[in-house]
Coordinates of C-alpha atoms in Angstrom, one line a residue:
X1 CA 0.0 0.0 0.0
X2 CA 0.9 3.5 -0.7
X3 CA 2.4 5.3 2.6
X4 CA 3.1 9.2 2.0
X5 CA 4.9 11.3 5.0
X6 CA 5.3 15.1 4.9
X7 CA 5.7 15.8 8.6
X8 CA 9.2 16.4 7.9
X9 CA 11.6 14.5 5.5
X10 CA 9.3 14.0 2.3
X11 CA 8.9 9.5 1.7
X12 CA 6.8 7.7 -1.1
X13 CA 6.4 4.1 -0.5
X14 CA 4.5 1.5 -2.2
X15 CA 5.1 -1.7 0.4
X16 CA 9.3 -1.7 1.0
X17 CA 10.0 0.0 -1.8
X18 CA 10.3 4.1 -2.8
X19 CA 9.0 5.6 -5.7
X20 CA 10.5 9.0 -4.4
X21 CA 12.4 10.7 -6.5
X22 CA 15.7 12.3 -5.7
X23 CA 15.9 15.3 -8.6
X24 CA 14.4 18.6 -7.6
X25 CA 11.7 19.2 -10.3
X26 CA 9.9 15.5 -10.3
X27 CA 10.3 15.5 -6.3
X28 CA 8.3 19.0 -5.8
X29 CA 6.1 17.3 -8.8
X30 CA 5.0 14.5 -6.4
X31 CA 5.5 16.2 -2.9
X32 CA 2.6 18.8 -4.5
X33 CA 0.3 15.5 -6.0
X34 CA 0.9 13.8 -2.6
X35 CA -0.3 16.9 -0.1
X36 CA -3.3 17.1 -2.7
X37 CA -4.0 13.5 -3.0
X38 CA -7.3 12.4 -4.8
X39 CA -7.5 15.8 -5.9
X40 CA -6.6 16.7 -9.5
X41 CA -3.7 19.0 -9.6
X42 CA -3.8 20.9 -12.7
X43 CA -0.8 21.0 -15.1
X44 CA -1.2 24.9 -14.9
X45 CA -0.3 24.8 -11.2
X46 CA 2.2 22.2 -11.2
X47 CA 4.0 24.2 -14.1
X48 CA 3.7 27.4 -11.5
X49 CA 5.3 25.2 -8.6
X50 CA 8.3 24.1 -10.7
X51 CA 8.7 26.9 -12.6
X52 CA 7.0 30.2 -11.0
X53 CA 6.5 32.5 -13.7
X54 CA 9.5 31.7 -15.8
X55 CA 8.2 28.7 -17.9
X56 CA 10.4 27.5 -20.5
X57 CA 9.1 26.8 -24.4
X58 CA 9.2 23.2 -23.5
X59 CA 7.1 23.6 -20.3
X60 CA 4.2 21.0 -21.1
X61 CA 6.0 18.5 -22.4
X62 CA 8.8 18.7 -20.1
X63 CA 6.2 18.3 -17.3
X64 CA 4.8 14.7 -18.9
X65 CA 8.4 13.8 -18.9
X66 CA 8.8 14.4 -15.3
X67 CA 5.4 12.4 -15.0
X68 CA 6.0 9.9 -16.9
X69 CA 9.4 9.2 -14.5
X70 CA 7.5 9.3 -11.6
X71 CA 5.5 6.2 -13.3
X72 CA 8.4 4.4 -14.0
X73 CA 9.7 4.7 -10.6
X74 CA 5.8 3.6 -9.1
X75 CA 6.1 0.6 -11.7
X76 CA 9.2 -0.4 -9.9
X77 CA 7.8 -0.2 -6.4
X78 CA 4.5 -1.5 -7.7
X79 CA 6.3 -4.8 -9.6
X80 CA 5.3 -7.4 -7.1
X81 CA 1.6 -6.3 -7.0
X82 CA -1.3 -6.7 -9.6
X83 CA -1.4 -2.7 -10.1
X84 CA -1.0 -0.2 -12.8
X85 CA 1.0 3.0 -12.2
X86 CA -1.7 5.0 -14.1
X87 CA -4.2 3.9 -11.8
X88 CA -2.4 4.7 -9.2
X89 CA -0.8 8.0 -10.8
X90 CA -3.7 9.0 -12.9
X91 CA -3.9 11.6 -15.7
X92 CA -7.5 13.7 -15.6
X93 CA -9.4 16.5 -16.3
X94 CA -6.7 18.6 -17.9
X95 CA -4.3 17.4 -14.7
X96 CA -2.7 14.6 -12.6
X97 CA -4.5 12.8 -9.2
X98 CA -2.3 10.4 -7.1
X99 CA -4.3 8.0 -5.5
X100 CA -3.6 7.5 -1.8
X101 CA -6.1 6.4 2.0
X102 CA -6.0 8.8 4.3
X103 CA -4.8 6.0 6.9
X104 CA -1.6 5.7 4.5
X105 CA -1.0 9.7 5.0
X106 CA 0.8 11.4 8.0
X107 CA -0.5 14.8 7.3
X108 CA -4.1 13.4 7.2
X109 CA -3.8 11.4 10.3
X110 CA -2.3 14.9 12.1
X111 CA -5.8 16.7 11.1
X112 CA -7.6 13.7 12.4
X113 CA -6.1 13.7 15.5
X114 CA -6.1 17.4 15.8
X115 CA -9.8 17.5 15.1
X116 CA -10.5 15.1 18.1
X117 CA -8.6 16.7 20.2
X118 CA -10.2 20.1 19.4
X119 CA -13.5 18.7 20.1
X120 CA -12.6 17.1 23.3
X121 CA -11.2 20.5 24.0
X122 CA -14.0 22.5 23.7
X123 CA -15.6 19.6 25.7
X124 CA -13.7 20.3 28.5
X125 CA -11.8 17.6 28.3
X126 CA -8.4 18.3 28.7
X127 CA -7.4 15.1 29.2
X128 CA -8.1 13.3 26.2
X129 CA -7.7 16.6 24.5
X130 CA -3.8 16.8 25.5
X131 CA -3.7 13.3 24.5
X132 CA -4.7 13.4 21.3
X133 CA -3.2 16.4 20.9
X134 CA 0.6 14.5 21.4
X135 CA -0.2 11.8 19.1
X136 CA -0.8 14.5 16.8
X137 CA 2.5 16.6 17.6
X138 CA 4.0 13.1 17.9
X139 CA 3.8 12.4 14.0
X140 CA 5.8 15.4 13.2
X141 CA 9.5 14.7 12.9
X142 CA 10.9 18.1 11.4
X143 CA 9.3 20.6 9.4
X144 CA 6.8 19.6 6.7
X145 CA 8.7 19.0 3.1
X146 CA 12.2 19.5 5.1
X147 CA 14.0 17.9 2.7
X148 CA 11.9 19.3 -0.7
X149 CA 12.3 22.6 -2.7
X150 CA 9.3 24.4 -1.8
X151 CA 7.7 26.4 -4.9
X152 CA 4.5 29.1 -4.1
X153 CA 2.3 26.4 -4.4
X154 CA 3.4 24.0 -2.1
X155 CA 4.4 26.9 0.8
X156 CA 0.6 27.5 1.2
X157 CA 0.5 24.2 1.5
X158 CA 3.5 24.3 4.2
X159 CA 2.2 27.3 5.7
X160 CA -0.9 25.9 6.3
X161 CA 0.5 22.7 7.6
X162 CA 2.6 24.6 10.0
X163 CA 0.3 27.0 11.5
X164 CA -1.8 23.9 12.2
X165 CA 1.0 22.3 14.2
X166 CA 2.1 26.0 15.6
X167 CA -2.2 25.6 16.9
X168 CA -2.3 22.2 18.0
X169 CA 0.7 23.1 20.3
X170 CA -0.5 26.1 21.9
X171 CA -3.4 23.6 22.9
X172 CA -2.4 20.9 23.6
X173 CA -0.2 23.2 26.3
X174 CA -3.6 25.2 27.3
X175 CA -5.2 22.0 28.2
X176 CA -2.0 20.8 30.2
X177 CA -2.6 24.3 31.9
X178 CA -5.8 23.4 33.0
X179 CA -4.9 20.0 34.4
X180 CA -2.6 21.6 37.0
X181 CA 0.5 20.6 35.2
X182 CA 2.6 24.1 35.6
X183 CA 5.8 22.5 36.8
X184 CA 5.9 19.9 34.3
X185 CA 5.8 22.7 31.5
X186 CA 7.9 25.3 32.4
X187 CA 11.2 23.6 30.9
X188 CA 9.0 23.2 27.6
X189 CA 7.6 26.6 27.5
X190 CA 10.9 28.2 28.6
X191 CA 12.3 26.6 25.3
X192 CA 9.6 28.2 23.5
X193 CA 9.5 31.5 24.1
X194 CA 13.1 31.6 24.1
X195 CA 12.4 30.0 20.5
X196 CA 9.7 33.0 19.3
X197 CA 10.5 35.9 22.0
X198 CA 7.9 37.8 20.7
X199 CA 5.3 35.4 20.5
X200 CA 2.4 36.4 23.0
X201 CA 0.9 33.3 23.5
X202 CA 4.5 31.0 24.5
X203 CA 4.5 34.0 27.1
X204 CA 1.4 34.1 28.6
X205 CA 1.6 30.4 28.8
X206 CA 4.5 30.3 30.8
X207 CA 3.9 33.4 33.2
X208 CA 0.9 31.0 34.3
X209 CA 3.3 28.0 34.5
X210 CA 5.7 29.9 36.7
X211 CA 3.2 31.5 38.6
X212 CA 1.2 28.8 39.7
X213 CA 4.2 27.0 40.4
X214 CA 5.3 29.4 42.6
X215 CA 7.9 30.8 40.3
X216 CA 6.1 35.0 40.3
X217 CA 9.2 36.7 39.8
X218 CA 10.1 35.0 37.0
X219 CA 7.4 35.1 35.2
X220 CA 7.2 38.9 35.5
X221 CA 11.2 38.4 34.1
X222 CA 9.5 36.5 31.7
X223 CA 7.4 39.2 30.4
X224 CA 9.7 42.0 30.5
X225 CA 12.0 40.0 27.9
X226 CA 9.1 40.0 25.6
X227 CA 8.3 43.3 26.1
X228 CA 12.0 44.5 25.7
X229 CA 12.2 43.0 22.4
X230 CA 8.7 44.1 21.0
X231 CA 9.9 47.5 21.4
X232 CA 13.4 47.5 20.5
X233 CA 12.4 45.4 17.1
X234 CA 9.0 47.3 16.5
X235 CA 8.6 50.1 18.4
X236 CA 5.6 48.4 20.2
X237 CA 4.3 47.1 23.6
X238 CA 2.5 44.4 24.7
X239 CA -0.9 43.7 24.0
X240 CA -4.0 44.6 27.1
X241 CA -4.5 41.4 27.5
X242 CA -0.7 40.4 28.5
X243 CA -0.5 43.8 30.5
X244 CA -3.2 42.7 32.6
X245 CA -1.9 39.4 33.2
X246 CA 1.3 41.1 34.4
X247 CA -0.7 43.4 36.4
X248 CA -2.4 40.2 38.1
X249 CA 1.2 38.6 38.3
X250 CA 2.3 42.1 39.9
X251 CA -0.6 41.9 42.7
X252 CA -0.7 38.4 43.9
X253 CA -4.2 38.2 42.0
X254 CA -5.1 34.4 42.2
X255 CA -6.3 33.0 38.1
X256 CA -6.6 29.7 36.7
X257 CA -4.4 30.4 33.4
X258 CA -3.6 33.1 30.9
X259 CA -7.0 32.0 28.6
X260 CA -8.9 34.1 31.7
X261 CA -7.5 37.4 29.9
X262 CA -8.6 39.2 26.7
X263 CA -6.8 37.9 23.5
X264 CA -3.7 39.1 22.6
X265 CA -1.9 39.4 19.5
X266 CA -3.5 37.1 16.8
X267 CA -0.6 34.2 15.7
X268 CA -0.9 35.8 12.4
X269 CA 0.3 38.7 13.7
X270 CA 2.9 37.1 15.6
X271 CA 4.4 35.2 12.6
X272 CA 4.4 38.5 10.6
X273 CA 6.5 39.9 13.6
X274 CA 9.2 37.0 13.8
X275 CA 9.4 37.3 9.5
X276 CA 10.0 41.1 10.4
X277 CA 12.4 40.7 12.5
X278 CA 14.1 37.8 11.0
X279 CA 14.5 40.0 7.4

């Protein structure tokens, strides 16, 4: 059966055997079919993904030469089974499907688990929440397509993939919150917003962690680092809602967790501030 992983390093396997190729061009070829699978991908937009908006004279038919590699190298893999690589790999509707069960595809078994876990969140849950949401984290092993050139089609699809992970964690943390677990997250949180120092959210998470665990003059340390480097990278200071969580820090004001506070910067908005910074 076909297995497809894009949690990190990019694999195509039909039983033991790879069908993955290693040049650039066919690999973002099939890396795009596979994050779209049993969808039609037109040739349009796999021209755009290989090629932006520099296609050569021979883009079309250099494109079925790319596919018609990728079907030898299925053929290979599919050899000891009864299958065709066109029904597998199949041309339609002006554009190419790859045919794959979600069961056989770590990106759609992330959503799956995600979407549990967001229902048993909402549920009030948190225990089955957090769990599900660490078998989702758990199927990540780097970032999605680590090891694939990454056209503008595919980053939406990356993008996507990785604000969904960026969600899941924040979470699957805010449930861990609400179980009582502060100690056991402050070592993972301090990683964090060490990782994204002006992410609001990592902050707020672990001002509660340190503060229910005893730990209030850190976590007011904790949020004057953020609030030194939002204003000597932007110019800008903390949201109201992180403000008053410091204030309640400041006061001894007793509070569950930092979700009791009005929301902060949007994770949007905090991604558009690391890209600022990191140009």
């Amino acid at each position: 059966m076909t297995d497809i992983t894009v949690l990190g390093p990019f694999t195509a396997t039909y039983g033991q055997s790879s069908f993955a190729p290693s040049a650039t061009k066919p690999r973002q070829i099939l890396a795009l079919l596979a994050l779209q699978a049993d969808r039609v991908v037109t040739a349009p937009t796999l021209m755009e993904e290989i090629w932006g908006e520099e296609l050569p004279r021979s883009a079309v038919t250099t494109l079925q030469t790319y596919i018609l590699q990728l079907r030898r190298k299925l053929s290979a893999a599919l050899e000891c089974d009864a299958v065709d690589a066109k029904d597998v790999l199949v041309t339609l509707h002006g554009g190419y499907l790859l045919r794959a069960r979600p069961e056989q595809m770590d990106a759609r078994g992330f959503e799956k688990l995600a979407a549990s876990g967001d229902s048993a969140f909402e549920a009030g849950d948190d225990l089955t929440a957090s769990r599900f949401f660490s078998q989702a984290l758990g199927l990540w092993r780097g970032p999605a397509l680590m090891d694939v050139k990454v056209g503008r089609v595919l980053e939406l699809d990356v993008v996507r993939l990785e604000e969904k992970r960026m969600t899941v964690l924040e979470r699957r943390i805010d449930a861990d919150l609400r179980l009582g677990r502060h100690g056991e997250l402050v070592p993972e949180l301090s990683v964090l917003a060490t990782q994204h120092p002006m992410q609001e959210t990592f902050c707020a998470q672990l001002m509660t962690a340190l503060y229910r665990s005893g730990g209030a003059w850190r976590a007011l340390e904790s949020y004057q680092r953020l609030r030194s480097a939002l204003v000597k990278e932007l110019g800008l200071e903390p949201s109201q809602r992180l403000k008053r969580l410091h204030q309640a820090v400041l006061s001894g004001e007793e509070f569950v967790d930092h979700r009791s506070f009005a929301p902060s910067h949007s994770r949007t908005e905090a991604r558009l501030i690391s890209r600022t910074t990191a140009a």
